[in-house]
Coordinates of C-alpha atoms in Angstrom, one line a residue:
Chain A
M49 CA 5.6 -68.1 -28.3
S50 CA 4.8 -71.8 -28.5
Q51 CA 6.9 -74.3 -26.7
V52 CA 8.2 -75.8 -29.9
Q53 CA 9.3 -72.4 -31.2
R54 CA 10.9 -71.6 -27.9
F55 CA 12.9 -74.8 -27.9
F56 CA 14.0 -74.2 -31.5
R57 CA 15.3 -70.8 -30.3
L58 CA 17.3 -72.5 -27.6
L59 CA 18.7 -74.9 -30.1
L60 CA 19.8 -72.0 -32.3
D61 CA 21.4 -70.3 -29.3
A62 CA 23.3 -73.5 -28.3
A63 CA 24.5 -73.9 -31.9
R64 CA 25.8 -70.3 -31.8
D65 CA 27.6 -71.0 -28.5
L66 CA 29.3 -73.9 -30.0
L67 CA 30.4 -72.2 -33.2
P68 CA 33.7 -70.8 -31.8
I69 CA 34.9 -74.3 -30.7
V70 CA 34.1 -75.8 -34.1
A71 CA 35.9 -72.9 -35.8
V72 CA 39.0 -73.2 -33.6
I73 CA 39.3 -76.9 -34.1
F74 CA 38.6 -76.7 -37.9
V75 CA 41.2 -74.0 -38.4
F76 CA 43.9 -75.6 -36.4
Q77 CA 43.3 -79.1 -37.8
V78 CA 43.4 -77.9 -41.4
A79 CA 45.8 -74.9 -41.4
V80 CA 48.3 -75.5 -38.6
I81 CA 48.5 -79.2 -37.9
R82 CA 47.5 -80.1 -41.5
Q83 CA 45.9 -83.4 -40.7
P84 CA 42.6 -84.9 -42.0
F85 CA 39.7 -85.2 -39.6
P86 CA 39.6 -88.6 -37.9
D87 CA 36.0 -90.0 -37.8
L88 CA 34.0 -87.1 -39.2
A89 CA 30.6 -88.8 -38.8
G90 CA 31.3 -89.4 -35.1
I91 CA 32.3 -85.8 -34.6
L92 CA 29.1 -84.5 -36.2
T93 CA 26.8 -86.8 -34.1
G94 CA 28.7 -85.6 -31.1
L95 CA 28.2 -82.0 -31.9
A96 CA 24.5 -82.6 -32.5
L97 CA 24.3 -84.1 -29.0
V98 CA 26.1 -81.2 -27.5
V99 CA 23.7 -78.7 -29.0
L100 CA 20.7 -80.7 -27.9
G101 CA 22.1 -81.1 -24.5
L102 CA 22.9 -77.5 -24.0
A103 CA 19.4 -76.4 -25.1
L104 CA 17.8 -78.9 -22.7
F105 CA 20.1 -77.7 -19.9
V106 CA 19.1 -74.0 -20.4
Q107 CA 15.4 -75.0 -20.5
G108 CA 15.9 -77.0 -17.3
L109 CA 17.6 -74.0 -15.6
E110 CA 14.7 -71.8 -16.1
L111 CA 12.1 -74.4 -15.2
G112 CA 13.8 -76.1 -12.3
L113 CA 17.1 -74.9 -10.8
F114 CA 16.4 -71.1 -10.8
P115 CA 12.8 -71.4 -9.4
L116 CA 13.9 -73.9 -6.7
G117 CA 16.8 -71.7 -5.6
E118 CA 14.5 -68.7 -5.4
S119 CA 11.7 -70.5 -3.6
M120 CA 14.0 -71.9 -1.0
A121 CA 15.6 -68.5 -0.5
Q122 CA 12.1 -67.0 -0.1
A123 CA 11.0 -69.7 2.4
F124 CA 14.2 -69.2 4.5
A125 CA 13.7 -65.5 4.5
R126 CA 10.1 -65.8 5.5
K127 CA 10.8 -68.2 8.4
G128 CA 13.6 -66.0 9.6
N129 CA 15.5 -69.1 10.9
L130 CA 19.1 -68.0 10.6
T131 CA 20.6 -71.3 11.9
A132 CA 18.7 -73.4 9.5
L133 CA 19.7 -71.2 6.6
L134 CA 23.4 -71.3 7.5
V135 CA 23.3 -75.1 8.0
F136 CA 21.7 -75.4 4.6
A137 CA 24.4 -73.2 3.1
F138 CA 27.1 -75.4 4.6
C139 CA 25.5 -78.6 3.5
L140 CA 25.0 -77.4 0.0
G141 CA 28.7 -76.3 -0.3
F142 CA 30.1 -79.5 1.4
G143 CA 27.7 -82.0 -0.2
T144 CA 28.1 -80.7 -3.8
T145 CA 31.9 -80.5 -3.6
V146 CA 33.0 -83.7 -1.8
A147 CA 31.7 -85.8 -4.7
E148 CA 32.7 -83.4 -7.6
P149 CA 34.5 -85.5 -10.3
A150 CA 36.9 -82.7 -11.2
L151 CA 38.0 -82.4 -7.6
I152 CA 38.5 -86.2 -7.3
A153 CA 40.8 -86.1 -10.3
V154 CA 42.8 -83.2 -9.0
A155 CA 43.1 -84.8 -5.5
D156 CA 44.4 -88.0 -7.0
K157 CA 47.0 -86.1 -9.0
A158 CA 48.0 -84.2 -5.9
A159 CA 48.5 -87.4 -4.0
A160 CA 50.7 -88.7 -6.8
V161 CA 52.9 -85.6 -6.5
A162 CA 53.1 -85.8 -2.7
G163 CA 54.0 -89.6 -2.9
G164 CA 56.5 -89.0 -5.7
D165 CA 58.6 -86.5 -3.8
G166 CA 58.6 -88.3 -0.5
H167 CA 56.3 -85.9 1.2
I168 CA 54.1 -88.8 2.2
A169 CA 54.9 -92.5 2.1
D170 CA 54.7 -93.7 -1.5
T171 CA 52.1 -96.5 -0.9
D172 CA 48.6 -96.8 -2.2
A173 CA 47.1 -96.5 1.2
A174 CA 49.0 -93.3 2.1
R175 CA 48.1 -91.8 -1.3
Q176 CA 44.4 -92.7 -0.9
S177 CA 44.2 -91.2 2.6
Y178 CA 46.0 -88.0 1.4
A179 CA 43.6 -87.6 -1.6
F180 CA 40.6 -88.2 0.7
N181 CA 41.8 -85.7 3.3
L182 CA 42.4 -83.2 0.6
R183 CA 38.9 -83.6 -0.8
V184 CA 37.3 -83.2 2.6
T185 CA 39.5 -80.1 3.1
V186 CA 38.2 -78.5 -0.1
A187 CA 34.6 -79.5 0.6
L188 CA 34.8 -78.0 4.1
S189 CA 36.2 -74.8 2.6
V190 CA 33.3 -74.5 0.2
G191 CA 30.8 -75.2 2.9
F192 CA 32.5 -72.5 5.0
A193 CA 32.5 -70.1 1.9
L194 CA 28.8 -70.4 1.4
V195 CA 28.1 -69.8 5.1
L196 CA 30.3 -66.7 5.0
G197 CA 28.8 -65.6 1.7
V198 CA 25.2 -66.0 2.9
F199 CA 26.1 -64.1 6.1
R200 CA 27.5 -61.3 4.1
I201 CA 24.3 -61.0 2.1
L202 CA 22.3 -60.8 5.3
K203 CA 24.6 -58.2 6.8
G204 CA 25.1 -56.3 3.5
W205 CA 28.8 -56.1 4.0
P206 CA 30.7 -54.9 0.9
I207 CA 32.3 -57.9 -0.8
H208 CA 35.6 -56.3 -2.0
Y209 CA 37.2 -56.0 1.5
M210 CA 36.5 -59.6 2.2
I211 CA 37.8 -60.9 -1.1
I212 CA 40.9 -58.6 -1.1
G213 CA 41.6 -59.8 2.5
G214 CA 41.4 -63.3 1.2
Y215 CA 43.9 -62.5 -1.5
V216 CA 46.3 -61.1 1.0
L217 CA 45.9 -64.3 3.0
V218 CA 46.6 -66.4 -0.1
V219 CA 49.8 -64.4 -0.8
V220 CA 51.0 -64.7 2.8
L221 CA 50.3 -68.4 3.0
T222 CA 52.0 -69.0 -0.3
N223 CA 55.3 -68.0 1.2
F224 CA 55.0 -70.6 3.9
A225 CA 53.4 -73.5 2.0
P226 CA 55.6 -76.2 0.3
D227 CA 56.2 -75.4 -3.3
E228 CA 54.5 -78.4 -4.8
I229 CA 51.1 -77.7 -3.2
V230 CA 50.9 -74.2 -4.5
G231 CA 49.8 -75.0 -8.1
I232 CA 47.3 -77.5 -6.8
A233 CA 45.9 -75.1 -4.3
Y234 CA 45.5 -72.3 -6.9
D235 CA 43.8 -74.7 -9.3
S236 CA 41.5 -76.1 -6.6
G237 CA 39.7 -72.8 -6.4
G238 CA 38.5 -73.2 -10.0
V239 CA 37.4 -76.8 -10.0
T240 CA 35.0 -76.6 -7.0
T241 CA 32.1 -74.9 -8.6
S242 CA 30.2 -77.3 -10.7
T243 CA 27.6 -76.8 -13.4
I244 CA 24.6 -77.7 -11.2
T245 CA 25.8 -75.9 -8.1
V246 CA 26.5 -72.5 -9.7
P247 CA 22.9 -71.9 -10.9
L248 CA 21.4 -73.0 -7.6
V249 CA 23.8 -70.9 -5.6
A250 CA 23.3 -67.9 -7.8
A251 CA 19.5 -68.2 -7.5
L252 CA 19.8 -68.6 -3.8
G253 CA 21.9 -65.5 -3.4
V254 CA 19.8 -63.3 -5.6
G255 CA 16.6 -64.7 -4.0
L256 CA 17.9 -63.8 -0.5
A257 CA 19.1 -60.4 -1.5
S258 CA 15.8 -59.5 -3.1
R259 CA 13.7 -60.7 -0.1
I260 CA 15.7 -58.8 2.5
R261 CA 14.8 -55.1 2.8
G262 CA 17.7 -52.7 2.0
R263 CA 19.6 -55.3 -0.1
N264 CA 20.2 -54.9 -3.8
P265 CA 20.0 -58.2 -5.7
L266 CA 22.8 -57.2 -8.1
M267 CA 25.1 -55.7 -5.5
D268 CA 24.5 -58.2 -2.6
G269 CA 23.1 -61.3 -4.4
F270 CA 26.2 -62.2 -6.3
G271 CA 29.5 -63.2 -4.8
L272 CA 28.7 -66.6 -3.3
V273 CA 30.7 -68.3 -6.2
A274 CA 33.6 -65.9 -5.6
F275 CA 33.9 -67.1 -1.9
A276 CA 33.6 -70.7 -3.0
S277 CA 36.6 -70.3 -5.3
L278 CA 38.7 -68.3 -2.9
T279 CA 38.5 -70.3 0.4
P280 CA 39.7 -73.6 -1.2
M281 CA 43.0 -72.0 -2.0
I282 CA 43.4 -70.9 1.6
F283 CA 42.4 -74.2 3.1
V284 CA 44.6 -76.3 0.7
L285 CA 47.6 -74.1 1.4
V286 CA 47.1 -74.7 5.1
F287 CA 46.5 -78.4 4.4
G288 CA 49.9 -78.4 2.6
M289 CA 51.6 -76.8 5.6
V290 CA 50.2 -79.2 8.2
T291 CA 50.5 -82.5 6.4
Chain B
M222 CA 24.3 -99.0 -30.3
A223 CA 27.5 -98.2 -28.6
L224 CA 26.3 -94.6 -28.6
L225 CA 23.1 -95.5 -26.8
E226 CA 25.0 -97.5 -24.3
H227 CA 27.3 -94.6 -23.7
I228 CA 24.4 -92.2 -23.2
S229 CA 22.7 -94.5 -20.7
D230 CA 26.0 -94.9 -18.8
T231 CA 26.5 -91.1 -18.7
V232 CA 22.9 -90.6 -17.5
L233 CA 23.6 -93.0 -14.7
G234 CA 26.8 -91.1 -13.8
T235 CA 25.0 -87.8 -13.9
I236 CA 22.3 -89.1 -11.6
F237 CA 25.0 -90.2 -9.2
D238 CA 26.5 -86.7 -9.3
I239 CA 23.1 -85.0 -8.7
L240 CA 22.2 -87.4 -5.9
P241 CA 23.9 -85.6 -3.0
I242 CA 22.6 -82.3 -4.2
A243 CA 19.1 -83.7 -4.5
A244 CA 19.3 -85.3 -1.1
I245 CA 20.3 -82.0 0.6
L246 CA 17.6 -80.0 -1.3
L247 CA 14.9 -82.6 -0.4
F248 CA 15.9 -82.8 3.2
F249 CA 15.8 -79.0 3.7
Q250 CA 12.7 -78.5 1.6
F251 CA 10.5 -81.1 3.3
L252 CA 12.0 -81.5 6.8
V253 CA 13.2 -77.9 7.6
I254 CA 11.1 -75.6 5.5
R255 CA 8.3 -78.1 5.6
E256 CA 6.2 -76.8 2.7
K257 CA 5.8 -77.8 -0.9
P258 CA 7.1 -75.3 -3.5
V259 CA 4.1 -74.0 -5.4
N260 CA 5.4 -75.2 -8.8
L261 CA 6.7 -78.6 -7.7
A262 CA 5.8 -80.4 -10.9
Q263 CA 7.5 -77.8 -13.1
I264 CA 10.6 -77.9 -11.0
A265 CA 10.7 -81.7 -11.3
W266 CA 10.5 -81.4 -15.1
G267 CA 13.2 -78.8 -14.9
F268 CA 15.5 -81.2 -13.1
L269 CA 14.7 -83.9 -15.6
Y270 CA 15.7 -81.5 -18.4
V271 CA 18.9 -80.6 -16.6
L272 CA 19.8 -84.2 -16.1
M273 CA 19.1 -85.2 -19.7
G274 CA 20.7 -82.0 -21.1
L275 CA 23.9 -82.4 -19.0
S276 CA 24.2 -86.1 -20.0
L277 CA 23.8 -85.5 -23.7
F278 CA 26.2 -82.6 -23.4
L279 CA 28.8 -84.7 -21.8
V280 CA 28.4 -87.6 -24.2
G281 CA 28.7 -85.2 -27.2
L282 CA 31.8 -83.6 -25.7
E283 CA 33.4 -86.9 -25.1
Q284 CA 32.5 -88.1 -28.6
A285 CA 33.4 -85.0 -30.6
L286 CA 35.5 -82.5 -28.7
F287 CA 37.6 -83.9 -26.0
P288 CA 39.5 -86.5 -28.2
I289 CA 40.2 -84.0 -30.9
G290 CA 41.1 -81.2 -28.5
E291 CA 43.4 -83.4 -26.6
T292 CA 45.0 -84.8 -29.8
M293 CA 45.6 -81.2 -30.9
A294 CA 47.1 -80.2 -27.6
R295 CA 49.4 -83.2 -27.9
Q296 CA 50.3 -82.5 -31.6
L297 CA 51.0 -78.9 -31.0
T298 CA 53.3 -79.7 -28.1
S299 CA 55.1 -82.6 -29.8
T300 CA 58.8 -82.2 -30.4
Q301 CA 58.3 -83.0 -34.0
F302 CA 55.9 -80.1 -34.5
L303 CA 57.8 -77.6 -32.2
Y304 CA 61.4 -78.2 -33.3
G305 CA 61.1 -80.0 -36.6
S306 CA 63.1 -83.0 -35.2
D307 CA 62.6 -85.8 -32.7
V308 CA 65.1 -84.4 -30.3
A309 CA 64.2 -81.4 -28.1
P310 CA 67.0 -78.8 -27.8
T311 CA 68.2 -78.4 -24.3
A312 CA 67.2 -74.7 -24.1
P313 CA 64.2 -74.0 -26.3
H314 CA 63.2 -70.4 -27.0
W315 CA 59.8 -69.2 -25.9
Q316 CA 59.3 -67.9 -29.5
D317 CA 59.2 -71.5 -30.7
F318 CA 55.8 -72.0 -29.1
I319 CA 53.9 -69.2 -30.8
W320 CA 51.2 -71.7 -32.1
V321 CA 50.8 -73.0 -28.6
Y322 CA 49.9 -69.5 -27.3
V323 CA 47.5 -68.9 -30.2
F324 CA 45.8 -72.2 -29.7
A325 CA 45.6 -71.7 -25.9
A326 CA 43.9 -68.3 -26.4
A327 CA 41.6 -69.6 -29.1
I328 CA 40.5 -72.7 -27.2
G329 CA 40.2 -70.8 -23.9
F330 CA 37.8 -68.4 -25.6
A331 CA 35.8 -71.0 -27.4
T332 CA 35.3 -73.4 -24.5
T333 CA 34.3 -70.6 -22.2
V334 CA 31.6 -69.3 -24.5
A335 CA 30.0 -72.8 -24.4
E336 CA 30.3 -73.2 -20.6
P337 CA 26.9 -73.9 -19.1
A338 CA 27.6 -72.5 -15.7
L339 CA 28.6 -69.2 -17.2
I340 CA 25.4 -69.2 -19.3
A341 CA 23.4 -69.6 -16.1
V342 CA 25.1 -66.7 -14.3
S343 CA 24.9 -64.3 -17.2
V344 CA 21.2 -65.1 -17.7
K345 CA 20.7 -64.4 -14.0
A346 CA 22.7 -61.2 -14.1
N347 CA 20.7 -60.0 -17.1
E348 CA 17.4 -60.7 -15.3
V349 CA 18.5 -59.0 -12.0
S350 CA 19.8 -55.9 -13.7
G351 CA 16.5 -55.5 -15.6
G352 CA 18.2 -56.1 -18.9
A353 CA 20.9 -53.4 -18.4
L354 CA 23.6 -56.0 -18.4
N355 CA 23.9 -57.7 -21.7
A356 CA 24.2 -61.5 -21.1
W357 CA 26.2 -62.0 -24.3
G358 CA 28.5 -59.1 -23.7
L359 CA 29.3 -60.4 -20.2
R360 CA 30.1 -63.9 -21.6
V361 CA 32.3 -62.5 -24.3
A362 CA 34.2 -60.4 -21.7
V363 CA 34.7 -63.5 -19.5
A364 CA 35.8 -65.5 -22.5
V365 CA 38.4 -62.9 -23.5
G366 CA 39.7 -63.0 -20.0
V367 CA 40.1 -66.8 -20.1
A368 CA 41.8 -66.6 -23.5
V369 CA 44.4 -64.1 -22.2
G370 CA 44.8 -66.0 -19.0
V371 CA 45.4 -69.4 -20.6
A372 CA 47.8 -67.9 -23.1
V373 CA 49.8 -66.3 -20.4
G374 CA 49.7 -69.5 -18.4
T375 CA 51.2 -71.5 -21.3
F376 CA 53.9 -68.8 -21.6
R377 CA 54.6 -69.4 -17.9
I378 CA 55.0 -73.1 -18.4
V379 CA 57.3 -72.6 -21.3
T380 CA 59.6 -70.1 -19.5
G381 CA 59.4 -71.9 -16.2
T382 CA 58.8 -68.7 -14.2
P383 CA 57.2 -69.0 -10.8
L384 CA 53.4 -69.3 -10.7
P385 CA 52.8 -67.2 -7.5
L386 CA 54.4 -64.2 -9.1
Y387 CA 51.9 -64.1 -11.9
I388 CA 48.9 -64.8 -9.6
M389 CA 50.0 -62.1 -7.1
A390 CA 50.5 -59.6 -10.0
G391 CA 47.0 -60.5 -11.1
Y392 CA 45.6 -59.9 -7.6
V393 CA 47.2 -56.5 -7.5
V394 CA 45.6 -55.5 -10.8
V395 CA 42.2 -56.8 -9.6
M396 CA 42.6 -54.7 -6.4
L397 CA 43.4 -51.5 -8.3
Q398 CA 40.6 -52.1 -10.8
T399 CA 38.2 -52.6 -7.9
L400 CA 38.9 -49.1 -6.8
R401 CA 37.7 -47.7 -10.1
A402 CA 34.9 -50.1 -11.1
P403 CA 31.2 -49.3 -10.6
R404 CA 30.3 -50.7 -7.2
G405 CA 27.3 -52.8 -8.3
I406 CA 29.3 -54.9 -10.7
V407 CA 32.1 -56.0 -8.4
P408 CA 30.5 -59.1 -6.9
L409 CA 29.5 -60.3 -10.3
A410 CA 33.0 -59.8 -11.6
Y411 CA 34.5 -61.8 -8.7
D412 CA 31.9 -64.5 -9.4
S413 CA 32.9 -64.8 -13.0
G414 CA 36.3 -66.1 -12.0
G415 CA 34.8 -69.2 -10.5
V416 CA 32.2 -70.0 -13.1
T417 CA 34.5 -70.1 -16.1
T418 CA 36.2 -73.3 -15.4
S419 CA 34.0 -76.3 -15.3
T420 CA 32.7 -79.0 -17.7
V421 CA 34.1 -77.9 -21.0
T422 CA 37.2 -75.8 -20.2
V423 CA 39.0 -77.9 -17.6
P424 CA 39.6 -81.2 -19.6
V425 CA 41.0 -79.4 -22.7
V426 CA 43.1 -76.9 -20.8
T427 CA 44.5 -79.5 -18.5
A428 CA 45.5 -81.7 -21.4
L429 CA 47.3 -78.6 -22.9
G430 CA 49.2 -77.9 -19.7
L431 CA 50.2 -81.5 -19.1
G432 CA 51.3 -81.9 -22.8
L433 CA 53.3 -78.7 -22.7
A434 CA 55.0 -79.5 -19.4
S435 CA 56.1 -82.9 -20.8
A436 CA 57.4 -81.5 -24.1
I437 CA 59.9 -79.1 -22.5
P438 CA 63.1 -80.3 -20.9
G439 CA 63.4 -79.5 -17.2
R440 CA 59.6 -79.1 -16.5
S441 CA 57.9 -81.5 -14.2
V442 CA 54.5 -82.6 -15.5
L443 CA 53.0 -82.9 -12.1
I444 CA 54.3 -79.6 -10.8
D445 CA 54.3 -77.3 -13.9
G446 CA 51.3 -78.9 -15.4
F447 CA 49.1 -77.4 -12.8
G448 CA 48.3 -73.7 -12.7
L449 CA 46.5 -73.1 -16.0
I450 CA 43.1 -73.2 -14.2
A451 CA 44.3 -70.6 -11.8
F452 CA 45.1 -68.3 -14.7
A453 CA 41.7 -69.0 -16.2
S454 CA 40.1 -67.9 -12.9
V455 CA 42.0 -64.7 -12.2
F456 CA 42.0 -63.1 -15.7
P457 CA 38.2 -63.1 -16.3
I458 CA 37.8 -60.9 -13.1
M459 CA 40.1 -58.4 -14.7
S460 CA 38.4 -58.5 -18.1
V461 CA 34.9 -58.2 -16.6
L462 CA 35.9 -55.3 -14.3
G463 CA 37.6 -53.6 -17.3
Y464 CA 34.7 -54.1 -19.6
T465 CA 32.1 -52.7 -17.2
T466 CA 34.3 -49.8 -16.1
A467 CA 34.8 -48.9 -19.7
A468 CA 31.1 -49.2 -20.4
A469 CA 30.2 -46.9 -17.4
W470 CA 32.9 -44.4 -18.5
R471 CA 31.5 -44.3 -22.1
R472 CA 27.9 -43.8 -20.7
R473 CA 29.1 -40.9 -18.5
R474 CA 31.0 -39.3 -21.4
K475 CA 28.0 -39.5 -23.6
A476 CA 25.7 -38.0 -20.9
A477 CA 28.2 -35.2 -20.4
S478 CA 28.5 -34.3 -24.1
K479 CA 24.7 -34.4 -24.3
R480 CA 24.5 -32.0 -21.4
D481 CA 27.0 -29.7 -23.1
E482 CA 25.0 -29.6 -26.3
E483 CA 21.8 -28.8 -24.4
S484 CA 23.5 -26.0 -22.4
Q485 CA 24.6 -24.3 -25.6
P486 CA 22.1 -21.9 -27.0

């Protein structure tokens, strides 16, 4: 298949992926809220951009992010340098999370909650340092998650005991953490894994699992993202207890 | 021209987001691994595509979807729409919010189907399983999970019941399902909880939660507004485990009935 045909296929796929959103918005706007569309031309240009962007992103995944993740996994497995691999996993987790826009937004809101109910001093400086500490906490937890996850792949430990153990820890900590941090802690698990990190981490895990003898890429390669969304809950609950 | 300016601003913002990742990758690739990846030029092109694709995607979302999604969330949760008057009753019934639940489910499903991180994971899962795992089927299973999760989450905000109860119940269900699920699928199912909530879903769902919490007397926006993302991360684990367990069970039954037919003379 030629490049042009391939890209056309990707555009069609992207349009199909977007169809549900368009349908939902159209039905609700016309049938439930009964309001005319504001700025129809702007919406149509926007949709065209979304379709084009999604197609380009998927193309870039297959050309860039997946091969890079795989080639790095391969190189680390060949060199057999465990320390370097674990340091890399930590840096990848910490570095991609600390500047994540969704996390910054959540941390700022959390600081507003803590300031509003007298948990910390209600000043800009106190709120800023609270938000910053929270972000670093979450970033540390994601770094730790990837180290643990990579170690699990190397050892071939079954994932469900670790995840269920994590759940139990979340449940226990919830009983001791202040009420207002609980919602934020639970949400922080979902906001850490960004669109660029996920493909890289998935390719890294699968790449490692397929290079190590006795590991099955499907059974051992996945699971890094699961750790990265579980540990932030635990770390943020503890953060709420100690601050 | 405003659009072009917006695009170039977003490209700059995306470069800034990618910078730390690129720095880490470059550092380890060239100073620790110390070799050039064989297909360096192709990877560089790939990164350029990702950068451009993500930027256009975000500009388009901000232009077309976010404003209208947020307006809808606001309109559906306005006192005028909910109660037909400007004054909210002191004790609203949960049945008054039926359109909110329907909208929450529909928008949760629709935004998840378009989530780029989920596309990436499902493509990878399809590749790794040698095509046995259908990428589209996996995405629909995850989207159904998010739909149910967000709808239950809005019900929780309306009724004001405690969040930990729901999440703990969810964990118990996940644990029980794990016992019955095919072993190979468990890590992927756990992963699907984390990939559902990124670029597209978070802004719209957050707007819905905050709008809803402010429309109901006695709810605090800052405390009750949170928690929808947590629902959207637990329920897909259930739906993916359920989907794959059911698929495995159907395959076994088919195989069994085939064996029965063959064993008969």
